[in-house]
mmCIF file of C-alpha atoms and ligand atoms in Angstrom:
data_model
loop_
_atom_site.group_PDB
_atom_site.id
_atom_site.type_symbol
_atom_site.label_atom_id
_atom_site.label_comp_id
_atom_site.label_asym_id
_atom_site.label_seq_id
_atom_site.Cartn_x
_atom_site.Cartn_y
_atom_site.Cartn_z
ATOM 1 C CA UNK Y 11 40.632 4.758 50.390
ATOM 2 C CA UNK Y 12 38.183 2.173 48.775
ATOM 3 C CA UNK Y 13 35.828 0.524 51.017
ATOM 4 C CA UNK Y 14 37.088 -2.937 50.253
ATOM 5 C CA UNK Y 15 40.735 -2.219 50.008
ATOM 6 C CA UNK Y 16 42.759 -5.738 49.845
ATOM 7 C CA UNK Y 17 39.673 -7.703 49.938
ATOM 8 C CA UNK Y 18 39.101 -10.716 47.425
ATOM 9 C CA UNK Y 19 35.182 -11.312 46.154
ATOM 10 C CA UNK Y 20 33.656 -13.974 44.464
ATOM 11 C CA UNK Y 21 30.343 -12.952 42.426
ATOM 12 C CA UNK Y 22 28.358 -15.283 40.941
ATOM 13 C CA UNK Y 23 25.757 -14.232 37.849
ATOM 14 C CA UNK Y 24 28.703 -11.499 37.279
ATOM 15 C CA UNK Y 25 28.089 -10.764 33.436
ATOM 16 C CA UNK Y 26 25.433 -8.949 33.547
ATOM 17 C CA UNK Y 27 22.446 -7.201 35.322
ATOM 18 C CA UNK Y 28 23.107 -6.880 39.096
ATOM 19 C CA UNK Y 29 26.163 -8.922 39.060
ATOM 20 C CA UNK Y 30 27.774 -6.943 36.635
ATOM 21 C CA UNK Y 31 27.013 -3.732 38.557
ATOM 22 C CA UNK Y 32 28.290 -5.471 41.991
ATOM 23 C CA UNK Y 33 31.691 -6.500 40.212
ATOM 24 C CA UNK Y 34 32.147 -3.015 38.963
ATOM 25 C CA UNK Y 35 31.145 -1.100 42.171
ATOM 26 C CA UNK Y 36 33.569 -3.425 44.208
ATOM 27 C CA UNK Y 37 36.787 -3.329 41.918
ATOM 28 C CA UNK Y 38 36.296 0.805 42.252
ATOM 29 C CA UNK Y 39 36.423 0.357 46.143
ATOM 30 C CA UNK Y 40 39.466 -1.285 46.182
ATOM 31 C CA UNK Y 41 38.471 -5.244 45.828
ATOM 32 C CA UNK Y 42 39.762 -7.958 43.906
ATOM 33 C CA UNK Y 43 37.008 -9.802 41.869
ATOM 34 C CA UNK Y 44 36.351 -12.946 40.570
ATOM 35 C CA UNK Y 45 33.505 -13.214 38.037
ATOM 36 C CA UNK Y 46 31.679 -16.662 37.791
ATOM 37 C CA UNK Y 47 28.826 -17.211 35.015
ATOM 38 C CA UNK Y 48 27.354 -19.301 32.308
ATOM 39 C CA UNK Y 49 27.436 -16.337 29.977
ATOM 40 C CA UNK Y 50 30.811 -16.465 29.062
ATOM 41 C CA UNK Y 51 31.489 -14.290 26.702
ATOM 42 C CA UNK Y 52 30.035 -10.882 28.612
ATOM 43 C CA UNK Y 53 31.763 -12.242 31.865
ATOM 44 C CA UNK Y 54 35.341 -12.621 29.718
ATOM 45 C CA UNK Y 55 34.738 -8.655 28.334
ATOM 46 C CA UNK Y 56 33.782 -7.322 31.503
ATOM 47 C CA UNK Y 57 36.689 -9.276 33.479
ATOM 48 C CA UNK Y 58 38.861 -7.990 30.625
ATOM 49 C CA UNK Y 59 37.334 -4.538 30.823
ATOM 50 C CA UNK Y 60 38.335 -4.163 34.579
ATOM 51 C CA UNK Y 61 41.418 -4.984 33.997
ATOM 52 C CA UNK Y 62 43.752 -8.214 34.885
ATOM 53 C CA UNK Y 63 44.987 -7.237 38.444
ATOM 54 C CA UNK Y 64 41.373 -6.417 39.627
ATOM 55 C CA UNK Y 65 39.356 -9.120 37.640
ATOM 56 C CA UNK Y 66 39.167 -12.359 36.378
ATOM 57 C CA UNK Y 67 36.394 -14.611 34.779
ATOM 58 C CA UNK Y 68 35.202 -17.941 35.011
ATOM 59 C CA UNK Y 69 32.939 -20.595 33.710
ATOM 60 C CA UNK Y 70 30.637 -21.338 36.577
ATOM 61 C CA UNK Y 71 27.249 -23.195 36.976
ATOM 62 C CA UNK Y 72 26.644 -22.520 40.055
ATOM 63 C CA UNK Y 73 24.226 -25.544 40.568
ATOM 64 C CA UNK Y 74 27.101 -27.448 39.676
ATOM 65 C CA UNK Y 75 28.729 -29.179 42.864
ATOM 66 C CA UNK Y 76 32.384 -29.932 41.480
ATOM 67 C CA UNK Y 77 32.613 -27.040 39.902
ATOM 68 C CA UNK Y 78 32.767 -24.521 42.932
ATOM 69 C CA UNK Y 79 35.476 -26.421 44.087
ATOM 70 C CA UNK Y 80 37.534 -25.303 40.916
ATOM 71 C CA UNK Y 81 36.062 -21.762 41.205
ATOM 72 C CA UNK Y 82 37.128 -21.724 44.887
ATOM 73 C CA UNK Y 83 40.852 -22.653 44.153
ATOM 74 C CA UNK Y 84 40.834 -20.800 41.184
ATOM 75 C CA UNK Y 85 39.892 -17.053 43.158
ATOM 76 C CA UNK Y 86 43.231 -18.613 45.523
ATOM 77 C CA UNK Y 87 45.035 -19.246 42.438
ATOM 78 C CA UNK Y 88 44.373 -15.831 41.213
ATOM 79 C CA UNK Y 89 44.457 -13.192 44.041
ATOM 80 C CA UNK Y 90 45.825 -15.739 47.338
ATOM 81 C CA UNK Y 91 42.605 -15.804 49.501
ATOM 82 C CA UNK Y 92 38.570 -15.199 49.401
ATOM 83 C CA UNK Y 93 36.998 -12.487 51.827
ATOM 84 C CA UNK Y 94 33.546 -12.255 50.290
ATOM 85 C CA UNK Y 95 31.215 -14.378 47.947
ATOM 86 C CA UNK Y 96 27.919 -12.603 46.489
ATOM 87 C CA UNK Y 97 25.371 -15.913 45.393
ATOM 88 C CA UNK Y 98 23.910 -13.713 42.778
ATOM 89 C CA UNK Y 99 23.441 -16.330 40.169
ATOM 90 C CA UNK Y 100 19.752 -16.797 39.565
ATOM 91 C CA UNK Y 101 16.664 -17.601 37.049
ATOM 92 C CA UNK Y 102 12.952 -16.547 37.147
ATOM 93 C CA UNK Y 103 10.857 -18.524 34.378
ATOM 94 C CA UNK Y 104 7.116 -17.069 34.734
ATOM 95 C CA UNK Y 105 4.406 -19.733 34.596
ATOM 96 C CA UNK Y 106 1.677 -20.200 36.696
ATOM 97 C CA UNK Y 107 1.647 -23.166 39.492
ATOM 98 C CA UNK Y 108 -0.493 -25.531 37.388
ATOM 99 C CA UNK Y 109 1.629 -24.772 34.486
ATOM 100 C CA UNK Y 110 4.979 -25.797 35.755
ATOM 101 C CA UNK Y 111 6.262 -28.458 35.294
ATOM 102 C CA UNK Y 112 8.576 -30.493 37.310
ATOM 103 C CA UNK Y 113 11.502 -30.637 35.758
ATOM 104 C CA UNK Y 114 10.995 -26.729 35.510
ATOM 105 C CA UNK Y 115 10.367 -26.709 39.392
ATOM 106 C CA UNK Y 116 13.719 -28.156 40.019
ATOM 107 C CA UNK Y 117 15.439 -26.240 37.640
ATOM 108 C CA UNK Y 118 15.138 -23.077 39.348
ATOM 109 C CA UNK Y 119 15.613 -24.850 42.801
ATOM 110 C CA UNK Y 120 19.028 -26.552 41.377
ATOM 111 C CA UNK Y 121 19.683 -22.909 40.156
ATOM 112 C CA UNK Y 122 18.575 -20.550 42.545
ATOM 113 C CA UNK Y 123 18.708 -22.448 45.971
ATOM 114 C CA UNK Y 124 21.193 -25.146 45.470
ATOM 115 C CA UNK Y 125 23.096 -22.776 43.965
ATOM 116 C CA UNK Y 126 23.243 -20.529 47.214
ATOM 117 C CA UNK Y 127 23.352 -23.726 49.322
ATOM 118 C CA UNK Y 128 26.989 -25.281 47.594
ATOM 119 C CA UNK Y 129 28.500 -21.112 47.096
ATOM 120 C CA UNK Y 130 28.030 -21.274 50.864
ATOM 121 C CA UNK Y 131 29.256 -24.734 51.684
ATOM 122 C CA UNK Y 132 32.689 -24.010 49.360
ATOM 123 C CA UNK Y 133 33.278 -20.883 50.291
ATOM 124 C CA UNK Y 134 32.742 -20.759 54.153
ATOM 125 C CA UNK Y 135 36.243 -22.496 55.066
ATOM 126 C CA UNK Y 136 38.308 -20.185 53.039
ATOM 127 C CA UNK Y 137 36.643 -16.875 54.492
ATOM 128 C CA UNK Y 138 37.568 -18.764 57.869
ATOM 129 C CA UNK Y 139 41.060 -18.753 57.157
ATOM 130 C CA UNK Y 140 41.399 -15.147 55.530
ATOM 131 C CA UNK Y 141 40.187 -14.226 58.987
ATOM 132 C CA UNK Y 142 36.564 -13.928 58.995
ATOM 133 C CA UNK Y 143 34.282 -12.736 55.699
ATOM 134 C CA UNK Y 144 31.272 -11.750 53.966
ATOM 135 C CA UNK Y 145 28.610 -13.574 52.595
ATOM 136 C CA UNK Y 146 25.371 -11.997 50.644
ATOM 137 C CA UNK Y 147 22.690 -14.237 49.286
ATOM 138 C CA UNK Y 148 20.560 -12.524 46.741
ATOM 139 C CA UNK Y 149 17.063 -13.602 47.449
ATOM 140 C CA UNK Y 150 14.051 -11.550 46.236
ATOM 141 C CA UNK Y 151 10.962 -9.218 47.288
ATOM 142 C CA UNK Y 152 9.635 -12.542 46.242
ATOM 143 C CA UNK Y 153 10.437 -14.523 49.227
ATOM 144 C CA UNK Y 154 8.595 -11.968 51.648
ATOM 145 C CA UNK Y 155 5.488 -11.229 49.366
ATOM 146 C CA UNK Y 156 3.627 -13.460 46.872
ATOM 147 C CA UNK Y 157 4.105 -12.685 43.334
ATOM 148 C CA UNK Y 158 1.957 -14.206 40.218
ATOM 149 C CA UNK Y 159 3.540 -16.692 38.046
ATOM 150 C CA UNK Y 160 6.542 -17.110 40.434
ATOM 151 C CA UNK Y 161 5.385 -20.015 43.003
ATOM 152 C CA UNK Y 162 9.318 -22.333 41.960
ATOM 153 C CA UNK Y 163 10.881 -18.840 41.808
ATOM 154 C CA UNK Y 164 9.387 -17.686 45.147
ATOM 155 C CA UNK Y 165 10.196 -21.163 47.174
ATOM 156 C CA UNK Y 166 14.083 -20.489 46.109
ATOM 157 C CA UNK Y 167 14.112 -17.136 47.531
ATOM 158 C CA UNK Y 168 12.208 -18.115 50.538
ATOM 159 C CA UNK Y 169 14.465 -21.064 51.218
ATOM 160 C CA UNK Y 170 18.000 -18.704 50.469
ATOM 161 C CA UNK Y 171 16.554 -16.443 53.690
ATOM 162 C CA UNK Y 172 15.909 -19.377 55.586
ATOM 163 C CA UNK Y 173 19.074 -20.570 54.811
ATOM 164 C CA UNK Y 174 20.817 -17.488 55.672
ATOM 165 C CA UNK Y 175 19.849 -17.347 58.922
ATOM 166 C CA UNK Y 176 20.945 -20.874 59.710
ATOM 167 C CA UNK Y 177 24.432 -19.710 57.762
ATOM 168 C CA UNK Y 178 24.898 -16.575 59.930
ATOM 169 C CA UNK Y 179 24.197 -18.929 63.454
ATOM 170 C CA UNK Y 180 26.468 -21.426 62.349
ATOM 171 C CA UNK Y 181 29.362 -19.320 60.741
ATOM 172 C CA UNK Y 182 28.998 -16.213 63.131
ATOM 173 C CA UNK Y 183 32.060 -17.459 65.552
ATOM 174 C CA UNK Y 184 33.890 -17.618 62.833
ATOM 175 C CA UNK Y 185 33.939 -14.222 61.993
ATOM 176 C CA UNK Y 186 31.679 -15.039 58.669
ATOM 177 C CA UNK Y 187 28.397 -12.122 58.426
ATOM 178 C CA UNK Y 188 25.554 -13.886 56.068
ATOM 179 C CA UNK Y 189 22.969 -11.471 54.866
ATOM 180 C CA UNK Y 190 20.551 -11.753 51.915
ATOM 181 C CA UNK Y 191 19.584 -8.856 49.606
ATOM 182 C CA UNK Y 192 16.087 -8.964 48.861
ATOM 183 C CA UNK Y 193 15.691 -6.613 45.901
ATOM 184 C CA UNK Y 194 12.063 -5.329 44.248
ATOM 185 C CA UNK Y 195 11.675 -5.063 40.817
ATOM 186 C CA UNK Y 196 15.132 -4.006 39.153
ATOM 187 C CA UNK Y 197 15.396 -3.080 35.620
ATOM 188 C CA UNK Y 198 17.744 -5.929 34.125
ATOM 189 C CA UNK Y 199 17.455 -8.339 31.610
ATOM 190 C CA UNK Y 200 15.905 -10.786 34.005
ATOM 191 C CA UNK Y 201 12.656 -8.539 34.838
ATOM 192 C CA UNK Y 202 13.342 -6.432 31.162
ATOM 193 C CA UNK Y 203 14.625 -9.175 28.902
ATOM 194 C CA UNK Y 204 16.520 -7.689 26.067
ATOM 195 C CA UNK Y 205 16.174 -4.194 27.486
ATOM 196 C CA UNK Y 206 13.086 -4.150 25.119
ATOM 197 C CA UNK Y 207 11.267 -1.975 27.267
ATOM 198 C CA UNK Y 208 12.388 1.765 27.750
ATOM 199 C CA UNK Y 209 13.359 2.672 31.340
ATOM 200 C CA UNK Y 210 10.301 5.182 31.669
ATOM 201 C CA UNK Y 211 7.839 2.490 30.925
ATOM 202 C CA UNK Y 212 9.516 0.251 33.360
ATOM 203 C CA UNK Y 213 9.177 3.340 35.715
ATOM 204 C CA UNK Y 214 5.811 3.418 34.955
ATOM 205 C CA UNK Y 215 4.673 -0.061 35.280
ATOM 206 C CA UNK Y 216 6.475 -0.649 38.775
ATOM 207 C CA UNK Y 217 5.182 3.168 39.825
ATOM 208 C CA UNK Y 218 1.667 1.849 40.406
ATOM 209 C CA UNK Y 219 2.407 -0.648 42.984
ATOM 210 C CA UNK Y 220 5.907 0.795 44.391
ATOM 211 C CA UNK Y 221 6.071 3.858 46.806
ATOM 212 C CA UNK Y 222 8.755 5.417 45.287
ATOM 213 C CA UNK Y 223 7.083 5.714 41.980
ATOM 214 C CA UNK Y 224 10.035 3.658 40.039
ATOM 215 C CA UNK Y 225 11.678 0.502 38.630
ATOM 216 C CA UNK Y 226 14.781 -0.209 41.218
ATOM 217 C CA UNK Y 227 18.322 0.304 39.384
ATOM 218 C CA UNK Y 228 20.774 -2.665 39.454
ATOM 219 C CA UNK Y 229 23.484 0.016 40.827
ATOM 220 C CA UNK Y 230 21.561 0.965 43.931
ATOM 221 C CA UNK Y 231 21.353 -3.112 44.552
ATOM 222 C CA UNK Y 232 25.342 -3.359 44.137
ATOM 223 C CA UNK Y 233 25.437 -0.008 46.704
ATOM 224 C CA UNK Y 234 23.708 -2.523 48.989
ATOM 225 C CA UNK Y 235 25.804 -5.459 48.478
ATOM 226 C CA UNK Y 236 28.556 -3.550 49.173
ATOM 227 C CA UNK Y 237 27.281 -2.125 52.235
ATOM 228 C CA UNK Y 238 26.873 -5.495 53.488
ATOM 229 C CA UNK Y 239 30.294 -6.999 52.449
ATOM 230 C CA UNK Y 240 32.074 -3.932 54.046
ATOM 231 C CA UNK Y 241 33.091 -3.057 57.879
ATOM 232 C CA UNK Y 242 29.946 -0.275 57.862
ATOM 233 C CA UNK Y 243 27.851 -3.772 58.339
ATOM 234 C CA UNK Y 244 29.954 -4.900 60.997
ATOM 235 C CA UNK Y 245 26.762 -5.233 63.327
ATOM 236 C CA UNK Y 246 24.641 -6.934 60.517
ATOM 237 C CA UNK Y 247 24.387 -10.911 60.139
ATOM 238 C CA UNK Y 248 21.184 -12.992 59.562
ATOM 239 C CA UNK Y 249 19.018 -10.080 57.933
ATOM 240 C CA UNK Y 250 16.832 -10.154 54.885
ATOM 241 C CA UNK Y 251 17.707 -6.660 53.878
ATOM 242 C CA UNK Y 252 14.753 -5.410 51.362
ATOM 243 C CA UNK Y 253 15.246 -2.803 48.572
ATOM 244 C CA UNK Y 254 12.475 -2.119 46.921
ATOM 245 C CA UNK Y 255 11.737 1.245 46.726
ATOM 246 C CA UNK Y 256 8.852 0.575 49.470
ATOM 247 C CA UNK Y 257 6.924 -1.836 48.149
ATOM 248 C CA UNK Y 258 6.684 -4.315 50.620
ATOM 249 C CA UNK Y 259 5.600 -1.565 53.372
ATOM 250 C CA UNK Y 260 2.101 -1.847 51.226
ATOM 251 C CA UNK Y 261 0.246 -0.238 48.285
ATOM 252 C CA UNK Y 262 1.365 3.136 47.177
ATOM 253 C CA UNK Y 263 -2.611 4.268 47.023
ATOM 254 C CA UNK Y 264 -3.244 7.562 45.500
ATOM 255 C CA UNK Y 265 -2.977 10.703 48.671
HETATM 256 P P1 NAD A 350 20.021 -11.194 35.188
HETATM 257 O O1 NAD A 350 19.225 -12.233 34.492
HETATM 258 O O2 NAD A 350 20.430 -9.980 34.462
HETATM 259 O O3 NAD A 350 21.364 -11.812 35.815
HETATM 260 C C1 NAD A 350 21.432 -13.109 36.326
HETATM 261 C C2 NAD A 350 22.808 -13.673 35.997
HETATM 262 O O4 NAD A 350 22.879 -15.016 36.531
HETATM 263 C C3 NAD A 350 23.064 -13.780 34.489
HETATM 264 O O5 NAD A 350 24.320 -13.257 34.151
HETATM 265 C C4 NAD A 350 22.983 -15.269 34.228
HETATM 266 O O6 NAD A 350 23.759 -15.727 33.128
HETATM 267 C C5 NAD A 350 23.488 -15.831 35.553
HETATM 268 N N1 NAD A 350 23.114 -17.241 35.728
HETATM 269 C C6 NAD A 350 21.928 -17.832 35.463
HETATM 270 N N2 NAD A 350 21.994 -19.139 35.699
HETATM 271 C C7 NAD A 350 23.256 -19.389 36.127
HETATM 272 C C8 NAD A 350 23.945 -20.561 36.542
HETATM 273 N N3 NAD A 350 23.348 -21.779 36.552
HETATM 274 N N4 NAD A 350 25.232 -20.455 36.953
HETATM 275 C C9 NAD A 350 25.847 -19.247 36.934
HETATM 276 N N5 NAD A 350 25.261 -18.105 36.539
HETATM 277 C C10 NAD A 350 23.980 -18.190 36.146
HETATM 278 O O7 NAD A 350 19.131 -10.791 36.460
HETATM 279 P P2 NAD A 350 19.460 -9.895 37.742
HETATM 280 O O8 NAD A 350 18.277 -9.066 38.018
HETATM 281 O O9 NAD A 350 20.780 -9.248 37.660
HETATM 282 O O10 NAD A 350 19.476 -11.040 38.860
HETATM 283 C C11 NAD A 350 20.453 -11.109 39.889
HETATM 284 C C12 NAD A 350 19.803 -11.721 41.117
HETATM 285 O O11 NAD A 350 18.802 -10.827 41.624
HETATM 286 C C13 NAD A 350 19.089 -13.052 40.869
HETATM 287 O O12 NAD A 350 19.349 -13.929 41.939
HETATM 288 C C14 NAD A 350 17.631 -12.653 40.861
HETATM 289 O O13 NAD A 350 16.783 -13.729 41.213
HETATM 290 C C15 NAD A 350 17.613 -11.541 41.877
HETATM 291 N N6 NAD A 350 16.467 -10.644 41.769
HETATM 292 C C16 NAD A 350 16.211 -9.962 40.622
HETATM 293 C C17 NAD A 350 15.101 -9.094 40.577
HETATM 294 C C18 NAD A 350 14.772 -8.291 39.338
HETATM 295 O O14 NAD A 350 13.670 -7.680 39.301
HETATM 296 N N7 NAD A 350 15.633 -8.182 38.360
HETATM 297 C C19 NAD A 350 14.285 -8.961 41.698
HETATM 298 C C20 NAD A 350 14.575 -9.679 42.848
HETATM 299 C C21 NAD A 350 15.677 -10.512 42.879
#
């Protein structure tokens, strides 16, 4: 028996990186998924890949408002109801404060936050009437602790916890859980672009600052996500839930 049996998930930022891991994690416990990117092609092979009655893709910017209206009816169209939505969707450009500029400021905000904000909004009334659901808001290690070169990036991930709190008061009588996943450093093409550098360097370069001595693994976030979008988080709503190896407990100093 799969963890999700019979349940319906929508995953945003599903062709790749943690998405990708989340989508294939949940169709193996027994969900239904439906993948929403940009990236369409990798999203099409990996919906394909998974197989027809498990998966479908589609085109999806999620800091588009009329479009999660169509991806909404679409996941209906497809597999009858929603139970869960994962905002994974998200974009990190590195520059420092002064070197931002503001139309790359509200990029990542339309992106990252608004993103979040409208999965939320579209989603919430069709959890309600499958009974009750799952929400998980990817935020970051960044909204807790500062981070270099991040300040847009940050403000996004700080506002998607804020935001899920508000979400889990609001949509808590309704059966709705909203949690956010606040991963580390994870070793996809967003902190690694291109996979350019080998997974023991990663290892090595997040080793000096993270307890655990190691670059997180997308599949240990999805292990998360599913954790929270299962019954075995029944008692869980509100909650920036952090994975990242230790990091934010303080500096791994030599013993
Ligand atoms: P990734 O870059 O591999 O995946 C992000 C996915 O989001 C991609 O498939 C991309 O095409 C998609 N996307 C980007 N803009 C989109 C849009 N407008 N509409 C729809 N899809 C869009 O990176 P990842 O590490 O898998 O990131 C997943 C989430 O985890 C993000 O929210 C990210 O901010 C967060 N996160 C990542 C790290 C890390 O170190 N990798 C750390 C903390 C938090």
């Amino acid at each position: 028996m799969g963890k999700l049996d019979g349940r319906v998930v929508l995953i945003t930022g599903a062709a790749r990186g943690q998405g990708e891991q989340e989508a294939r994690l949940f169709v193996a416990e027994g969900a239904r998924v439906v993948l929403a990117d940009v990236l369409d092609a990798p999203g099409e092979a990996l919906a394909k890949e998974l197989g027809e009655s498990a998966a479908r893709y589609i085109h999806l910017d999620v800091g588009e408002e009329a479009g999660w209206d169509e991806a909404v009816a679409f996941t209906k169209r497809a597999f009858g109801k929603l139970d869960g939505l994962i905002n994974n969707a998200g974009i990190a450009p590195r520059n420092g404060l002064v070197d931002t500029s503001l139309a790359e400021y509200e990029e990542v905000v339309r992106v990252n936050q608004t993103g979040t904000f409208l999965g939320m909004r579209a989603a919430a009334p069709e959890l309600a009437a499958s009974g009750g659901g799952t929400i998980v808001n990817t935020a970051s290690y960044a909204a807790l602790s500062g981070l270099p070169s991040l300040a847009a990036y940050a403000a996004t991930k700080g506002a998607i916890v804020a935001m899920t709190r508000v979400a889990a008061l609001e949509l808590a009588g309704r059966g709705i859980r909203v949690n956010a996943l606040c991963p580390g450093g994870v070793d996809t093409p967003m902190a690694n672009p291109g996979g350019k550098v080998p997974r023991q360097e990663m290892d090595a370069y997040f080793g000096k600052c993270v307890p655990l001595g190691r670059v997180g693994r997308p599949e240990e976030m999805a292990r998360v996500a599913l954790f929270l979008s299962c019954d075995d988080s029944s008692y869980v709503t509100g909650q920036p839930i952090v994975v990242d190896g230790g990091w934010l407990a303080g500096p791994a100093l030599p013993q």
